[in-house]
mmCIF file of C-alpha atoms in Angstrom:
data_model
loop_
_atom_site.group_PDB
_atom_site.id
_atom_site.type_symbol
_atom_site.label_atom_id
_atom_site.label_comp_id
_atom_site.label_asym_id
_atom_site.label_seq_id
_atom_site.Cartn_x
_atom_site.Cartn_y
_atom_site.Cartn_z
ATOM 1 C CA MET A 1 12.540 -33.253 1.503
ATOM 2 C CA LEU A 2 10.670 -29.983 2.097
ATOM 3 C CA ASP A 3 7.060 -30.223 0.970
ATOM 4 C CA VAL A 4 5.849 -26.903 -0.466
ATOM 5 C CA LEU A 5 2.175 -26.425 -1.353
ATOM 6 C CA VAL A 6 0.965 -23.510 -3.491
ATOM 7 C CA THR A 7 -2.764 -22.819 -3.477
ATOM 8 C CA MET A 8 -2.653 -19.772 -5.749
ATOM 9 C CA ARG A 9 -2.770 -19.463 -9.565
ATOM 10 C CA PHE A 10 0.944 -19.870 -10.266
ATOM 11 C CA ASN A 11 1.686 -21.167 -13.752
ATOM 12 C CA GLU A 12 4.163 -23.906 -14.538
ATOM 13 C CA THR A 13 6.985 -21.470 -15.190
ATOM 14 C CA GLN A 14 6.453 -19.876 -11.782
ATOM 15 C CA LEU A 15 6.216 -23.281 -10.077
ATOM 16 C CA ASP A 16 9.394 -24.417 -11.838
ATOM 17 C CA ARG A 17 11.122 -21.300 -10.454
ATOM 18 C CA LEU A 18 10.334 -22.645 -6.966
ATOM 19 C CA ARG A 19 11.454 -26.167 -7.852
ATOM 20 C CA ALA A 20 14.748 -24.801 -9.127
ATOM 21 C CA VAL A 21 15.614 -23.445 -5.689
ATOM 22 C CA SER A 22 16.794 -26.863 -4.473
ATOM 23 C CA PRO A 23 16.526 -30.553 -5.270
ATOM 24 C CA ASP A 24 15.401 -30.906 -1.680
ATOM 25 C CA VAL A 25 12.159 -29.006 -2.374
ATOM 26 C CA ARG A 26 8.979 -30.753 -3.629
ATOM 27 C CA VAL A 27 6.457 -28.253 -4.984
ATOM 28 C CA THR A 28 2.818 -29.052 -5.643
ATOM 29 C CA CYS A 29 -0.097 -26.811 -6.615
ATOM 30 C CA ALA A 30 -3.743 -27.380 -5.712
ATOM 31 C CA ASP A 31 -7.026 -25.564 -5.190
ATOM 32 C CA ALA A 32 -7.227 -24.255 -1.611
ATOM 33 C CA GLY A 33 -10.532 -25.946 -0.865
ATOM 34 C CA ALA A 34 -9.552 -29.378 -2.195
ATOM 35 C CA ALA A 35 -5.834 -29.400 -1.189
ATOM 36 C CA ASP A 36 -4.296 -32.057 1.007
ATOM 37 C CA TYR A 37 -2.313 -30.168 3.642
ATOM 38 C CA SER A 38 -1.312 -33.222 5.658
ATOM 39 C CA ARG A 39 2.327 -33.336 4.454
ATOM 40 C CA THR A 40 2.801 -29.601 3.879
ATOM 41 C CA ASP A 41 5.851 -27.973 5.464
ATOM 42 C CA VAL A 42 5.614 -24.643 3.687
ATOM 43 C CA LEU A 43 2.403 -23.109 2.331
ATOM 44 C CA TYR A 44 1.917 -20.286 -0.165
ATOM 45 C CA ALA A 45 -1.711 -19.222 0.057
ATOM 46 C CA GLY A 46 -4.236 -16.462 -0.262
ATOM 47 C CA ALA A 47 -6.665 -18.186 2.126
ATOM 48 C CA PRO A 48 -4.876 -20.535 4.559
ATOM 49 C CA PRO A 49 -7.061 -23.205 6.135
ATOM 50 C CA ARG A 50 -8.652 -22.174 9.407
ATOM 51 C CA ASP A 51 -8.447 -25.713 10.749
ATOM 52 C CA LEU A 52 -4.748 -26.017 11.456
ATOM 53 C CA SER A 53 -5.078 -29.690 12.294
ATOM 54 C CA ARG A 54 -5.306 -30.194 8.505
ATOM 55 C CA ALA A 55 -1.669 -29.070 8.339
ATOM 56 C CA PRO A 56 0.085 -30.702 11.297
ATOM 57 C CA ASN A 57 3.581 -30.252 9.836
ATOM 58 C CA LEU A 58 3.243 -26.602 8.865
ATOM 59 C CA LYS A 59 6.447 -24.641 9.548
ATOM 60 C CA TRP A 60 6.004 -21.393 7.578
ATOM 61 C CA VAL A 61 3.277 -19.659 5.563
ATOM 62 C CA GLN A 62 3.810 -17.111 2.808
ATOM 63 C CA VAL A 63 0.554 -15.238 2.143
ATOM 64 C CA HIS A 64 -0.380 -13.718 -1.232
ATOM 65 C CA MET A 65 -1.082 -10.286 0.227
ATOM 66 C CA ALA A 66 0.880 -7.297 1.478
ATOM 67 C CA GLY A 67 -1.297 -6.388 4.470
ATOM 68 C CA ILE A 68 -2.051 -8.890 7.205
ATOM 69 C CA ASN A 69 -5.026 -7.214 8.897
ATOM 70 C CA ALA A 70 -7.511 -9.532 7.133
ATOM 71 C CA LEU A 71 -5.983 -12.445 9.079
ATOM 72 C CA TYR A 72 -6.098 -10.910 12.573
ATOM 73 C CA ASP A 73 -8.906 -13.262 13.618
ATOM 74 C CA HIS A 74 -7.488 -16.263 11.723
ATOM 75 C CA PRO A 75 -6.218 -19.121 13.972
ATOM 76 C CA LEU A 76 -2.982 -19.102 11.975
ATOM 77 C CA TYR A 77 -2.336 -15.539 13.101
ATOM 78 C CA ALA A 78 -4.113 -15.418 16.467
ATOM 79 C CA ASP A 79 -3.517 -18.918 17.876
ATOM 80 C CA SER A 80 -0.182 -20.035 16.518
ATOM 81 C CA ALA A 81 3.450 -18.947 16.327
ATOM 82 C CA ILE A 82 3.969 -20.274 12.800
ATOM 83 C CA PRO A 83 6.053 -17.705 10.890
ATOM 84 C CA LEU A 84 4.118 -15.621 8.394
ATOM 85 C CA THR A 85 5.575 -13.642 5.508
ATOM 86 C CA THR A 86 3.827 -11.293 3.128
ATOM 87 C CA THR A 87 4.231 -9.991 -0.424
ATOM 88 C CA SER A 88 4.851 -6.432 0.831
ATOM 89 C CA GLY A 89 6.913 -4.447 -1.648
ATOM 90 C CA VAL A 90 5.868 -6.350 -4.767
ATOM 91 C CA HIS A 91 3.459 -3.626 -5.888
ATOM 92 C CA ALA A 92 5.163 -0.669 -4.188
ATOM 93 C CA GLY A 93 6.107 0.799 -7.545
ATOM 94 C CA THR A 94 2.659 0.784 -9.100
ATOM 95 C CA ILE A 95 1.031 2.170 -5.937
ATOM 96 C CA ALA A 96 3.604 4.956 -5.765
ATOM 97 C CA GLU A 97 2.951 5.686 -9.450
ATOM 98 C CA TYR A 98 -0.807 5.852 -8.715
ATOM 99 C CA ALA A 99 -0.178 8.347 -5.919
ATOM 100 C CA MET A 100 1.822 10.587 -8.201
ATOM 101 C CA THR A 101 -0.739 10.189 -10.983
ATOM 102 C CA VAL A 102 -3.653 11.340 -8.869
ATOM 103 C CA LEU A 103 -1.598 14.132 -7.302
ATOM 104 C CA LEU A 104 -0.772 15.487 -10.749
ATOM 105 C CA ALA A 105 -4.392 15.019 -11.835
ATOM 106 C CA LEU A 106 -5.605 17.033 -8.859
ATOM 107 C CA ALA A 107 -2.933 19.699 -9.202
ATOM 108 C CA HIS A 108 -3.573 20.178 -12.919
ATOM 109 C CA ARG A 109 -7.402 20.098 -12.588
ATOM 110 C CA VAL A 110 -7.777 17.059 -14.797
ATOM 111 C CA PRO A 111 -11.219 16.074 -13.405
ATOM 112 C CA ALA A 112 -12.528 19.561 -14.329
ATOM 113 C CA MET A 113 -11.020 19.255 -17.822
ATOM 114 C CA VAL A 114 -12.746 15.874 -18.328
ATOM 115 C CA GLU A 115 -16.018 17.373 -17.178
ATOM 116 C CA TRP A 116 -15.778 20.240 -19.689
ATOM 117 C CA GLN A 117 -14.919 17.684 -22.373
ATOM 118 C CA ARG A 118 -17.922 15.552 -21.397
ATOM 119 C CA ARG A 119 -20.149 18.593 -21.793
ATOM 120 C CA GLY A 120 -18.605 19.367 -25.193
ATOM 121 C CA VAL A 121 -17.978 22.984 -24.193
ATOM 122 C CA TRP A 122 -14.894 25.223 -24.289
ATOM 123 C CA PRO A 123 -14.842 27.417 -21.163
ATOM 124 C CA PRO A 124 -14.990 31.227 -21.668
ATOM 125 C CA ASP A 125 -11.559 32.855 -21.797
ATOM 126 C CA GLU A 126 -12.123 34.743 -18.554
ATOM 127 C CA GLN A 127 -12.722 31.419 -16.765
ATOM 128 C CA ARG A 128 -9.787 29.457 -18.120
ATOM 129 C CA TRP A 129 -7.246 30.825 -15.648
ATOM 130 C CA PRO A 130 -9.306 30.487 -12.456
ATOM 131 C CA LEU A 131 -10.519 27.043 -13.548
ATOM 132 C CA PHE A 132 -7.246 25.545 -14.648
ATOM 133 C CA VAL A 133 -4.252 27.335 -13.156
ATOM 134 C CA PRO A 134 -2.431 24.417 -11.505
ATOM 135 C CA THR A 135 -1.027 23.931 -8.048
ATOM 136 C CA GLU A 136 2.740 23.708 -8.197
ATOM 137 C CA VAL A 137 3.977 20.216 -7.374
ATOM 138 C CA ARG A 138 7.686 20.823 -7.981
ATOM 139 C CA GLY A 139 9.345 21.781 -4.706
ATOM 140 C CA ALA A 140 6.246 21.126 -2.611
ATOM 141 C CA THR A 141 6.397 19.334 0.739
ATOM 142 C CA LEU A 142 5.204 15.736 0.771
ATOM 143 C CA GLY A 143 4.209 14.140 4.063
ATOM 144 C CA ILE A 144 4.189 10.344 4.003
ATOM 145 C CA ILE A 145 2.417 8.419 6.766
ATOM 146 C CA GLY A 146 3.884 4.922 6.896
ATOM 147 C CA TYR A 147 7.416 4.776 5.527
ATOM 148 C CA GLY A 148 7.405 1.201 4.227
ATOM 149 C CA SER A 149 8.033 0.028 0.668
ATOM 150 C CA ILE A 150 5.251 2.175 -0.852
ATOM 151 C CA GLY A 151 6.251 5.311 1.032
ATOM 152 C CA ARG A 152 9.914 4.854 0.172
ATOM 153 C CA GLU A 153 9.307 4.394 -3.559
ATOM 154 C CA LEU A 154 6.983 7.415 -3.504
ATOM 155 C CA ALA A 155 9.701 9.420 -1.768
ATOM 156 C CA ARG A 156 12.239 8.391 -4.398
ATOM 157 C CA ILE A 157 9.956 9.499 -7.237
ATOM 158 C CA ALA A 158 8.987 12.727 -5.495
ATOM 159 C CA ARG A 159 12.564 13.708 -4.739
ATOM 160 C CA THR A 160 14.198 12.724 -8.013
ATOM 161 C CA ALA A 161 11.483 13.746 -10.459
ATOM 162 C CA PHE A 162 9.828 16.697 -8.688
ATOM 163 C CA ALA A 163 12.431 17.994 -6.214
ATOM 164 C CA MET A 164 9.870 17.635 -3.433
ATOM 165 C CA ARG A 165 10.739 17.912 0.230
ATOM 166 C CA VAL A 166 9.853 14.670 2.013
ATOM 167 C CA LEU A 167 8.601 14.279 5.590
ATOM 168 C CA ALA A 168 8.164 10.749 6.924
ATOM 169 C CA CYS A 169 6.041 9.448 9.769
ATOM 170 C CA LYS A 170 7.044 6.032 11.067
ATOM 171 C CA ARG A 171 6.175 3.979 14.140
ATOM 172 C CA ASP A 172 9.820 4.177 15.278
ATOM 173 C CA PRO A 173 11.754 6.844 13.348
ATOM 174 C CA SER A 174 15.020 5.704 14.938
ATOM 175 C CA GLN A 175 14.760 2.495 12.892
ATOM 176 C CA ARG A 176 15.276 3.975 9.437
ATOM 177 C CA PRO A 177 16.454 1.034 7.254
ATOM 178 C CA ASP A 178 13.869 -1.268 5.697
ATOM 179 C CA THR A 179 14.854 -4.959 5.533
ATOM 180 C CA GLY A 180 11.774 -6.041 3.591
ATOM 181 C CA TYR A 181 11.531 -6.959 -0.067
ATOM 182 C CA CYS A 182 12.199 -4.288 -2.662
ATOM 183 C CA ALA A 183 12.544 -4.576 -6.435
ATOM 184 C CA PRO A 184 16.000 -3.626 -7.781
ATOM 185 C CA GLY A 185 16.360 0.109 -8.410
ATOM 186 C CA THR A 186 13.375 1.101 -6.332
ATOM 187 C CA VAL A 187 12.601 2.524 -2.890
ATOM 188 C CA ASP A 188 14.902 3.914 -0.215
ATOM 189 C CA PRO A 189 16.173 0.903 1.800
ATOM 190 C CA GLU A 190 18.505 2.894 4.039
ATOM 191 C CA GLY A 191 15.977 5.649 4.803
ATOM 192 C CA ARG A 192 18.191 8.442 3.407
ATOM 193 C CA LEU A 193 15.600 10.458 1.476
ATOM 194 C CA PRO A 194 13.350 12.100 4.107
ATOM 195 C CA ASP A 195 14.243 15.645 5.143
ATOM 196 C CA ALA A 196 12.612 15.066 8.543
ATOM 197 C CA TRP A 197 11.185 12.185 10.528
ATOM 198 C CA PHE A 198 8.134 12.164 12.840
ATOM 199 C CA PRO A 199 6.836 9.609 15.326
ATOM 200 C CA PRO A 200 3.026 9.102 15.417
ATOM 201 C CA GLU A 201 2.693 11.469 18.413
ATOM 202 C CA LYS A 202 4.127 14.265 16.231
ATOM 203 C CA LEU A 203 1.892 13.528 13.271
ATOM 204 C CA ARG A 204 0.070 16.852 13.389
ATOM 205 C CA ASP A 205 3.392 18.638 12.975
ATOM 206 C CA LEU A 206 3.947 16.737 9.734
ATOM 207 C CA LEU A 207 0.415 17.505 8.585
ATOM 208 C CA ALA A 208 0.781 21.208 9.249
ATOM 209 C CA ARG A 209 3.969 21.397 7.171
ATOM 210 C CA SER A 210 2.803 19.400 4.163
ATOM 211 C CA GLU A 211 1.263 20.494 0.874
ATOM 212 C CA VAL A 212 0.544 16.871 0.057
ATOM 213 C CA VAL A 213 -0.185 14.049 2.553
ATOM 214 C CA VAL A 214 -0.162 10.400 1.535
ATOM 215 C CA MET A 215 -1.472 7.694 3.852
ATOM 216 C CA ALA A 216 0.431 4.459 3.278
ATOM 217 C CA ALA A 217 0.372 2.896 6.773
ATOM 218 C CA PRO A 218 -0.909 -0.613 7.447
ATOM 219 C CA LEU A 219 -4.132 -1.079 9.386
ATOM 220 C CA THR A 220 -3.376 -2.030 12.983
ATOM 221 C CA PRO A 221 -5.040 -1.168 16.306
ATOM 222 C CA ALA A 222 -2.602 1.777 16.529
ATOM 223 C CA THR A 223 -3.563 3.191 13.092
ATOM 224 C CA ASP A 224 -7.315 2.565 13.193
ATOM 225 C CA ARG A 225 -8.956 6.015 12.551
ATOM 226 C CA MET A 226 -5.513 7.571 12.841
ATOM 227 C CA LEU A 227 -6.693 10.565 10.838
ATOM 228 C CA GLY A 228 -9.795 12.290 12.152
ATOM 229 C CA ALA A 229 -11.286 15.788 12.406
ATOM 230 C CA ALA A 230 -8.408 17.169 14.482
ATOM 231 C CA GLU A 231 -5.800 15.855 12.055
ATOM 232 C CA PHE A 232 -7.572 17.256 8.982
ATOM 233 C CA ALA A 233 -7.935 20.558 10.823
ATOM 234 C CA ALA A 234 -4.148 20.619 11.241
ATOM 235 C CA MET A 235 -3.592 20.437 7.475
ATOM 236 C CA LYS A 236 -3.284 23.420 5.177
ATOM 237 C CA PRO A 237 -6.553 24.439 3.498
ATOM 238 C CA SER A 238 -4.826 24.037 0.132
ATOM 239 C CA ALA A 239 -3.369 20.602 0.892
ATOM 240 C CA TYR A 240 -4.121 17.401 -0.989
ATOM 241 C CA PHE A 241 -4.752 14.113 0.764
ATOM 242 C CA ILE A 242 -4.228 10.679 -0.863
ATOM 243 C CA ASN A 243 -5.035 7.351 0.742
ATOM 244 C CA VAL A 244 -3.376 4.220 -0.685
ATOM 245 C CA GLY A 245 -3.087 2.387 2.642
ATOM 246 C CA ARG A 246 -6.233 1.128 4.301
ATOM 247 C CA GLY A 247 -9.594 2.850 4.453
ATOM 248 C CA ALA A 248 -10.161 2.312 8.159
ATOM 249 C CA THR A 249 -7.094 4.418 9.011
ATOM 250 C CA VAL A 250 -9.239 7.447 8.173
ATOM 251 C CA ASP A 251 -12.421 8.836 9.700
ATOM 252 C CA GLU A 252 -14.257 9.086 6.367
ATOM 253 C CA PRO A 253 -17.107 11.393 7.517
ATOM 254 C CA ALA A 254 -14.521 13.801 8.986
ATOM 255 C CA LEU A 255 -12.587 13.751 5.713
ATOM 256 C CA ALA A 256 -15.747 14.309 3.682
ATOM 257 C CA ALA A 257 -16.700 17.280 5.874
ATOM 258 C CA ALA A 258 -13.246 18.882 5.496
ATOM 259 C CA LEU A 259 -13.448 18.495 1.705
ATOM 260 C CA ARG A 260 -17.075 19.659 1.435
ATOM 261 C CA GLU A 261 -16.290 22.769 3.481
ATOM 262 C CA ARG A 262 -13.154 23.442 1.367
ATOM 263 C CA ARG A 263 -10.863 23.054 4.370
ATOM 264 C CA LEU A 264 -8.730 20.835 2.170
ATOM 265 C CA GLY A 265 -7.716 21.385 -1.441
ATOM 266 C CA GLY A 266 -8.721 17.949 -2.638
ATOM 267 C CA ALA A 267 -8.256 14.236 -2.174
ATOM 268 C CA ALA A 268 -7.776 10.954 -4.000
ATOM 269 C CA ILE A 269 -9.132 7.895 -2.201
ATOM 270 C CA ASP A 270 -8.408 4.351 -3.364
ATOM 271 C CA VAL A 271 -9.350 2.448 -0.207
ATOM 272 C CA PHE A 272 -12.425 2.522 2.035
ATOM 273 C CA ALA A 273 -13.350 1.192 5.441
ATOM 274 C CA GLN A 274 -16.133 -0.790 3.758
ATOM 275 C CA GLU A 275 -15.551 -2.015 0.224
ATOM 276 C CA PRO A 276 -17.488 -1.407 -1.849
ATOM 277 C CA PRO A 277 -18.610 1.723 -0.043
ATOM 278 C CA PRO A 278 -22.322 1.893 0.745
ATOM 279 C CA ALA A 279 -24.625 3.757 -1.624
ATOM 280 C CA GLY A 280 -24.605 7.480 -0.978
ATOM 281 C CA HIS A 281 -21.129 7.503 0.559
ATOM 282 C CA PRO A 282 -20.328 11.216 1.058
ATOM 283 C CA LEU A 283 -17.046 11.119 -0.850
ATOM 284 C CA TYR A 284 -18.855 10.193 -4.079
ATOM 285 C CA ALA A 285 -20.745 13.478 -4.190
ATOM 286 C CA LEU A 286 -17.751 15.822 -3.940
ATOM 287 C CA ASP A 287 -16.178 17.564 -6.932
ATOM 288 C CA ASN A 288 -12.748 17.866 -5.314
ATOM 289 C CA VAL A 289 -12.245 14.110 -4.860
ATOM 290 C CA ILE A 290 -10.963 11.353 -7.130
ATOM 291 C CA VAL A 291 -12.432 8.017 -6.039
ATOM 292 C CA SER A 292 -11.010 4.734 -7.337
ATOM 293 C CA PRO A 293 -12.126 1.181 -6.528
ATOM 294 C CA HIS A 294 -9.044 -0.125 -4.690
ATOM 295 C CA VAL A 295 -6.987 -0.513 -7.857
ATOM 296 C CA SER A 296 -3.738 1.270 -7.046
ATOM 297 C CA GLY A 297 -1.968 -2.029 -6.459
ATOM 298 C CA PHE A 298 -3.103 -3.723 -9.685
ATOM 299 C CA LEU A 299 -0.043 -5.062 -11.460
ATOM 300 C CA PRO A 300 -0.086 -7.411 -14.499
ATOM 301 C CA SER A 301 3.158 -9.048 -13.349
ATOM 302 C CA TYR A 302 2.020 -9.462 -9.699
ATOM 303 C CA ASP A 303 2.081 -13.291 -9.652
ATOM 304 C CA GLU A 304 5.432 -13.335 -11.451
ATOM 305 C CA ARG A 305 6.989 -11.028 -8.901
ATOM 306 C CA CYS A 306 5.403 -12.887 -6.027
ATOM 307 C CA SER A 307 6.883 -16.151 -7.276
ATOM 308 C CA GLU A 308 10.281 -14.457 -7.432
ATOM 309 C CA LEU A 309 9.913 -13.211 -3.882
ATOM 310 C CA PHE A 310 8.784 -16.652 -2.664
ATOM 311 C CA ALA A 311 11.715 -18.317 -4.400
ATOM 312 C CA GLU A 312 14.102 -15.970 -2.665
ATOM 313 C CA ASN A 313 12.447 -16.679 0.664
ATOM 314 C CA LEU A 314 12.692 -20.422 0.040
ATOM 315 C CA LYS A 315 16.432 -20.030 -0.469
ATOM 316 C CA ARG A 316 16.647 -18.086 2.761
ATOM 317 C CA TYR A 317 14.561 -20.633 4.653
ATOM 318 C CA LEU A 318 16.767 -23.519 3.500
ATOM 319 C CA SER A 319 19.974 -21.663 4.415
ATOM 320 C CA GLY A 320 18.667 -20.355 7.740
ATOM 321 C CA ALA A 321 18.849 -16.708 6.654
ATOM 322 C CA PRO A 322 16.232 -14.157 7.812
ATOM 323 C CA LEU A 323 13.015 -14.261 5.769
ATOM 324 C CA LEU A 324 11.879 -11.200 3.871
ATOM 325 C CA ASN A 325 8.654 -9.567 5.058
ATOM 326 C CA LEU A 326 8.393 -11.601 8.247
ATOM 327 C CA VAL A 327 5.274 -10.503 10.161
ATOM 328 C CA ASP A 328 5.750 -9.194 13.686
ATOM 329 C CA ARG A 329 2.568 -10.125 15.501
ATOM 330 C CA ALA A 330 3.310 -7.617 18.273
ATOM 331 C CA LYS A 331 3.248 -4.798 15.726
ATOM 332 C CA GLY A 332 0.441 -6.232 13.609
ATOM 333 C CA TYR A 333 2.341 -6.179 10.314
#
């Protein structure tokens, strides 16, 4: 019998989905702080116990998060070889939708429209064109940094709906397929959509060719402050920048300076190095930035989809098949 412990808020329907995987699976659910881990073989958790002696039989942990950087200093990650899997891909669709939403909002001057509405004023006719003529999104070049599940679904939307040219930056562009989780009908699992591929050392070439740049890379030692003053200087002055990855991949003061000095067309930032950002953060004061409080991944059906992914991984674990979203500690994701 495989003992599976869930310390997240799965409802009975979601727990029954796990129980239905096999009669050889025993599934229990408990609060993380009060749970008894002594018999646990497989753990689904948002906050795994730091004292691994509490779980002497632990064989595999599925975490309730897509990025693993928050666990870098956790004994489970740093001091053990226990397999870890993530929920990467579960909210790829909603994050890609967010990226397109804020791109269209920037391109069509929606923040300025909302400001005029707030003031209760109709702009003079001679100002309407300079204020609200949009930037053309259709046919523009989209540079995606981090071609995982989010980047691939964004590429699919951009290509099919807006005929955009797609440039992809990936740690190893020779490895184009993605074997992680993806919802049916989404993403680009074979890596067929990009018009060109770039390794990290060629990132500035991608930046120089893009009208829109979206950061969707995980936070690792290799991506920490990946975009700084030199990278923003390589971008077109009219380009838009969108960050839906991790805040610490960007030098925020350098980004703020580029936007303040109009060396970039605009930005939409959903993630910050420190969350919430400190009072007086420079991005708050800029009129060419959309700031959101790390909400691009919000999904009403998140737990439901996570339970489906975990059930699939349980089937794979029992049959000896490769697990979806298995963390590679050498890569950091």
